[in-house]
mmCIF file of C-alpha atoms in Angstrom:
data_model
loop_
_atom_site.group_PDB
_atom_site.id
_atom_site.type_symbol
_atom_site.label_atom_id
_atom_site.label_comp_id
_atom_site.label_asym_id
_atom_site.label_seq_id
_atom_site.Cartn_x
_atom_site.Cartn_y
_atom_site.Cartn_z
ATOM 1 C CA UNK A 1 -40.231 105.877 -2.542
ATOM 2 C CA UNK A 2 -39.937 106.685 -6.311
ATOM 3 C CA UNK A 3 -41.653 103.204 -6.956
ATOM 4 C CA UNK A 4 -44.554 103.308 -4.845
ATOM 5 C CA UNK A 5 -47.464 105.557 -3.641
ATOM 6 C CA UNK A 6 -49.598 105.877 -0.748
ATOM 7 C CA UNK A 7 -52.703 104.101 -2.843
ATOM 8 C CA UNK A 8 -50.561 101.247 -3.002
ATOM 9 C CA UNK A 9 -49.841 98.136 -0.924
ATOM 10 C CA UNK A 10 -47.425 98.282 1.669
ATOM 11 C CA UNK A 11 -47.163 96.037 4.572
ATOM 12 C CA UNK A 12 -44.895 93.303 5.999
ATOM 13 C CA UNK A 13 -45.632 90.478 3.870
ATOM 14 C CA UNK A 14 -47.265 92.740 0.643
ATOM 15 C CA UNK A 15 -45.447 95.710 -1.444
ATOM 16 C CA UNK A 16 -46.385 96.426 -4.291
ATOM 17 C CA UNK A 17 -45.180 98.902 -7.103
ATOM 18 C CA UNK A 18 -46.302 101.547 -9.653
ATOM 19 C CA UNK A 19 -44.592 98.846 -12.435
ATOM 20 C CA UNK A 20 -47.175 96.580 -11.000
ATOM 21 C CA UNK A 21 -44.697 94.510 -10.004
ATOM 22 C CA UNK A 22 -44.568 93.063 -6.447
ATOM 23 C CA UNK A 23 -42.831 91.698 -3.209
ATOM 24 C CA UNK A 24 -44.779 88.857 -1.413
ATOM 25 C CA UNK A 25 -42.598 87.671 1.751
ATOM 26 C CA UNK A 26 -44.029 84.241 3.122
ATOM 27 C CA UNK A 27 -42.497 82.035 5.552
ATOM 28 C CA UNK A 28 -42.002 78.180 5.033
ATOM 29 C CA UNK A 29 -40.769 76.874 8.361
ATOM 30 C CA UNK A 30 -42.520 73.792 8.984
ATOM 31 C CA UNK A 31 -44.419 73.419 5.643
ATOM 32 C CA UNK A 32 -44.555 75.523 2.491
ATOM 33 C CA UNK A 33 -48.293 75.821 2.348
ATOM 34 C CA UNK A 34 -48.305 79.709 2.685
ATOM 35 C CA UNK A 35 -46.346 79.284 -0.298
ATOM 36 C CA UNK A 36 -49.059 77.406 -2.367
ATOM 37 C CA UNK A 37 -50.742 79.452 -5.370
ATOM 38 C CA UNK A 38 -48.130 82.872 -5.088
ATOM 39 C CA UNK A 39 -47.016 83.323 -9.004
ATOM 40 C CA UNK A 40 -43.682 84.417 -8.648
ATOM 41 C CA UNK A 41 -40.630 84.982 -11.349
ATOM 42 C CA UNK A 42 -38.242 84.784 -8.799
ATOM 43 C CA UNK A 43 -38.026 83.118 -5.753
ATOM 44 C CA UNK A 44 -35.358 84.026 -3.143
ATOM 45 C CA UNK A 45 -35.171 81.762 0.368
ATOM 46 C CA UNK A 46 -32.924 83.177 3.007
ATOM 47 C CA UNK A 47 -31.577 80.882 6.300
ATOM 48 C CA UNK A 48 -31.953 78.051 3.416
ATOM 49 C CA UNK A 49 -30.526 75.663 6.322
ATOM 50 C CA UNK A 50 -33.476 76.387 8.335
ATOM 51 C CA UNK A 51 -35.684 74.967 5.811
ATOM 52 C CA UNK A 52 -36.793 71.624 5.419
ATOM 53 C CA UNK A 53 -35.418 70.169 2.036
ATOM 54 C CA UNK A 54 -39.051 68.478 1.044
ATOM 55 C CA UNK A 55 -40.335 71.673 1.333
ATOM 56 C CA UNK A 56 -37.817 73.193 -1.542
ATOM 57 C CA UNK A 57 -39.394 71.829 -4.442
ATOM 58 C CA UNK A 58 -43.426 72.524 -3.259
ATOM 59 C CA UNK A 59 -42.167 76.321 -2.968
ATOM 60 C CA UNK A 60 -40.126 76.618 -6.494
ATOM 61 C CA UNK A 61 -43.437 75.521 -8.028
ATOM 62 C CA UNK A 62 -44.429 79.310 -7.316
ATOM 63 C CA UNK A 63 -42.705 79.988 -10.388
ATOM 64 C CA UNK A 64 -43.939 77.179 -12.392
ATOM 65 C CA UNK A 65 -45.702 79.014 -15.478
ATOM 66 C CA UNK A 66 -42.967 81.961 -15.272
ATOM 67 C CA UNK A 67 -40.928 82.477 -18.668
ATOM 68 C CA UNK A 68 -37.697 83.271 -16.136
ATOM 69 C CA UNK A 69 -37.770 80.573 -13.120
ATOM 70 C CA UNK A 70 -35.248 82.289 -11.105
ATOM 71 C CA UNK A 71 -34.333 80.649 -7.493
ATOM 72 C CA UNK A 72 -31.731 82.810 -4.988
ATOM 73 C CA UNK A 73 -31.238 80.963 -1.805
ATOM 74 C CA UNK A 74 -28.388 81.845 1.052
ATOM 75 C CA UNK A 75 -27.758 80.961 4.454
ATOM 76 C CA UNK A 76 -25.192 79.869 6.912
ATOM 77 C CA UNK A 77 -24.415 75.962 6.977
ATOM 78 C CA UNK A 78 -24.779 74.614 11.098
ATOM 79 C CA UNK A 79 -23.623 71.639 10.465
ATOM 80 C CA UNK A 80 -23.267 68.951 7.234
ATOM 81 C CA UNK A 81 -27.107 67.690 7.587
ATOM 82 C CA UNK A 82 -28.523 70.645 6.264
ATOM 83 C CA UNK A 83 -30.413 72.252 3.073
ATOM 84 C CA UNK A 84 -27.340 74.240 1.751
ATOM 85 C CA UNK A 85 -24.571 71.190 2.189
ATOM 86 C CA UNK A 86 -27.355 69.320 0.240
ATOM 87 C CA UNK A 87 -27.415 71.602 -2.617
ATOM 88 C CA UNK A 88 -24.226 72.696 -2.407
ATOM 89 C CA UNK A 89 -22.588 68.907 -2.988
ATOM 90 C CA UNK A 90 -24.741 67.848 -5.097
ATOM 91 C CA UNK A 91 -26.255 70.105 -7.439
ATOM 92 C CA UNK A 92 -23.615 73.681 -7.204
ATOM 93 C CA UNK A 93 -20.859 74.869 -9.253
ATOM 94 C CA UNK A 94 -18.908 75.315 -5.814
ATOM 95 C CA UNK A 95 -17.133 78.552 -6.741
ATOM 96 C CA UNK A 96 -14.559 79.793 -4.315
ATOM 97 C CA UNK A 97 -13.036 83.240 -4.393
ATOM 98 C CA UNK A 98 -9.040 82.282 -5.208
ATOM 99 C CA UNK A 99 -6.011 84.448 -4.267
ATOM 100 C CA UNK A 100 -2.862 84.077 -5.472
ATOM 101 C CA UNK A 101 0.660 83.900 -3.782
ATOM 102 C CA UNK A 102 3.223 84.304 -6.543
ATOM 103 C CA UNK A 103 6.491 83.433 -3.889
ATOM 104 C CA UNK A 104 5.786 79.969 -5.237
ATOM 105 C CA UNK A 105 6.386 79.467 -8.860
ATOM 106 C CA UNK A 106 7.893 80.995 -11.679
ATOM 107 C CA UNK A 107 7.160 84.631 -11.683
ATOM 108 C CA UNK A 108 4.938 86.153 -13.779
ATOM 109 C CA UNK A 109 3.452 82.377 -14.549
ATOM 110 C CA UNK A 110 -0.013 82.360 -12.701
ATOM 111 C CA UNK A 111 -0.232 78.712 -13.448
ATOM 112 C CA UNK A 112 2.822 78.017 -11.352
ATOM 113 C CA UNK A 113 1.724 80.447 -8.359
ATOM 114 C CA UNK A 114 0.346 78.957 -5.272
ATOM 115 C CA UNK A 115 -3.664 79.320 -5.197
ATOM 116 C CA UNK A 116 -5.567 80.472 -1.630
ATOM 117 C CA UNK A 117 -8.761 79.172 -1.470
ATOM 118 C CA UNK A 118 -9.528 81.335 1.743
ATOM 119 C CA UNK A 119 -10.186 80.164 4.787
ATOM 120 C CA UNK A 120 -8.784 79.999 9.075
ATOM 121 C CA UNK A 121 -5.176 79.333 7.992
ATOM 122 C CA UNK A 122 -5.190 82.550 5.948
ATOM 123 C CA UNK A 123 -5.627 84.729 8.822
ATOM 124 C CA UNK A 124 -2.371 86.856 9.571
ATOM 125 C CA UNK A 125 -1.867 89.272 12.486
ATOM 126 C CA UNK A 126 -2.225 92.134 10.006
ATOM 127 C CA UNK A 127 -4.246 91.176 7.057
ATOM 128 C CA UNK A 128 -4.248 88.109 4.726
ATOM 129 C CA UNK A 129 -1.658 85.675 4.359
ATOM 130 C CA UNK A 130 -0.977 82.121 1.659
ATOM 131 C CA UNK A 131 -1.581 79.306 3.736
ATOM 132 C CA UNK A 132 1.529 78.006 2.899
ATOM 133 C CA UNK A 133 4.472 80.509 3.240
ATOM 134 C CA UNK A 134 2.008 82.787 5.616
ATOM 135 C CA UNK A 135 3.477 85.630 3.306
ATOM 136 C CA UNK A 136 0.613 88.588 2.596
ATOM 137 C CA UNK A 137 -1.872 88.142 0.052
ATOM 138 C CA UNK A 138 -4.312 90.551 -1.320
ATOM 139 C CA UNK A 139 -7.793 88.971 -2.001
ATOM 140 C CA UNK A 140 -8.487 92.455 -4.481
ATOM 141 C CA UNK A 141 -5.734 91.385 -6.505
ATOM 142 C CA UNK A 142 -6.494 91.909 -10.187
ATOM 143 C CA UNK A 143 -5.430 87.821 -10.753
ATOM 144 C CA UNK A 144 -7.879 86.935 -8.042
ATOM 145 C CA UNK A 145 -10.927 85.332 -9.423
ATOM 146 C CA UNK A 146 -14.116 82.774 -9.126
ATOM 147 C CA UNK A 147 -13.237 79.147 -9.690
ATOM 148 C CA UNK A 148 -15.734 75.792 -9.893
ATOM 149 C CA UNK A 149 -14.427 73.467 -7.315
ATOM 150 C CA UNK A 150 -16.844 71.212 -8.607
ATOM 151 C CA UNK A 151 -16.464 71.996 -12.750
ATOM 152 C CA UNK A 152 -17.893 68.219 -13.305
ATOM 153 C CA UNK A 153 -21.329 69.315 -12.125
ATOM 154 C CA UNK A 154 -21.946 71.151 -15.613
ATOM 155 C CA UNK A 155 -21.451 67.901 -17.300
ATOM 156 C CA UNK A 156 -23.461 65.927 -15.088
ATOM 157 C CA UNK A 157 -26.668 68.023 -14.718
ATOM 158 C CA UNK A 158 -28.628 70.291 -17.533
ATOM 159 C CA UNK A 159 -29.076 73.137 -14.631
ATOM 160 C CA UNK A 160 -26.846 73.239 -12.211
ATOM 161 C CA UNK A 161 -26.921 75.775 -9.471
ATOM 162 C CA UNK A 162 -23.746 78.876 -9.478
ATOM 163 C CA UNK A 163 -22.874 78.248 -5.977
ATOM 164 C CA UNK A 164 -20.576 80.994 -3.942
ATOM 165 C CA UNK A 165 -19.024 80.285 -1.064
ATOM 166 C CA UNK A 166 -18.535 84.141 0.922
ATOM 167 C CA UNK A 167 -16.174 83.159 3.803
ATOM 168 C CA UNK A 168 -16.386 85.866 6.677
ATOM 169 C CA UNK A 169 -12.570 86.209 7.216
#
């Protein structure tokens, strides 16, 4: 409320500020012509799998003469024939959220520990657990970090995407 007034615009699809900034929400789910002629600085597209992957490029165009060009997109992948698994394989950094096990290894020597990339097999009957000696793990674990399963995608393209895979353990 400390951004906007009464005077201003403020519906579904319009909201403006007293910055003069401003939030136009379109939707794009056949075609992106609503899209057409909306300056924008960033562009964020939610339920990215829903959207048709032609229709990608016509809609980052909105923020063709912007000095900042920034694109969000999320979603949930249905299936491997999708926007996201597109962009994801092809043009993303593929970052997974990595937990450490250190029962494997030398201890105190991260690079010798075993490294959960989490997913199904890491679900114990009372928390987290390493996929491999189904010990607990602790995904807030000060070594736990962001790493680029796909690190060869910065040498490959001038702009690739950061890409974060969120699993809902």
């Amino acid at each position: 409320k400390a951004w906007t007034t009464t005077k201003l615009s403020d519906n579904v699809f319009l909201k403006k500020f007293i910055n003069r900034s401003q939030i136009t929400l379109r939707y794009a789910y056949h075609n992106a012509d609503r899209t057409r002629g909306i300056p924008a600085d960033l562009i964020c597209i939610d339920e990215l799998q829903d959207v048709i992957t032609d229709n990608i490029p016509v809609i980052e165009e909105c923020a063709s003469h912007s000095p900042f060009k920034l694109f969000m997109y999320s979603g949930t992948p249905k299936s491997y024939d999708n926007a996201i698994e597109h962009y994801w394989s092809a043009y993303s950094s593929q970052n997974e959220w990595v937990v450490p096990c250190d029962h494997h290894g030398v201890p105190g020597d991260p690079s010798t520990w075993h490294w959960n990339i989490l997913g199904e097999d890491n679900i114990g009957e009372e928390g987290l657990v390493c996929e491999k000696c189904k010990q607990p793990i602790y995904a807030m674990r000060p070594e736990s970090q962001w790493a680029s399963m796909n690190p060869s995608v910065f040498q490959k393209l001038k702009d690739p995407y950061e890409g974060y895979r969120i699993p809902q353990l």
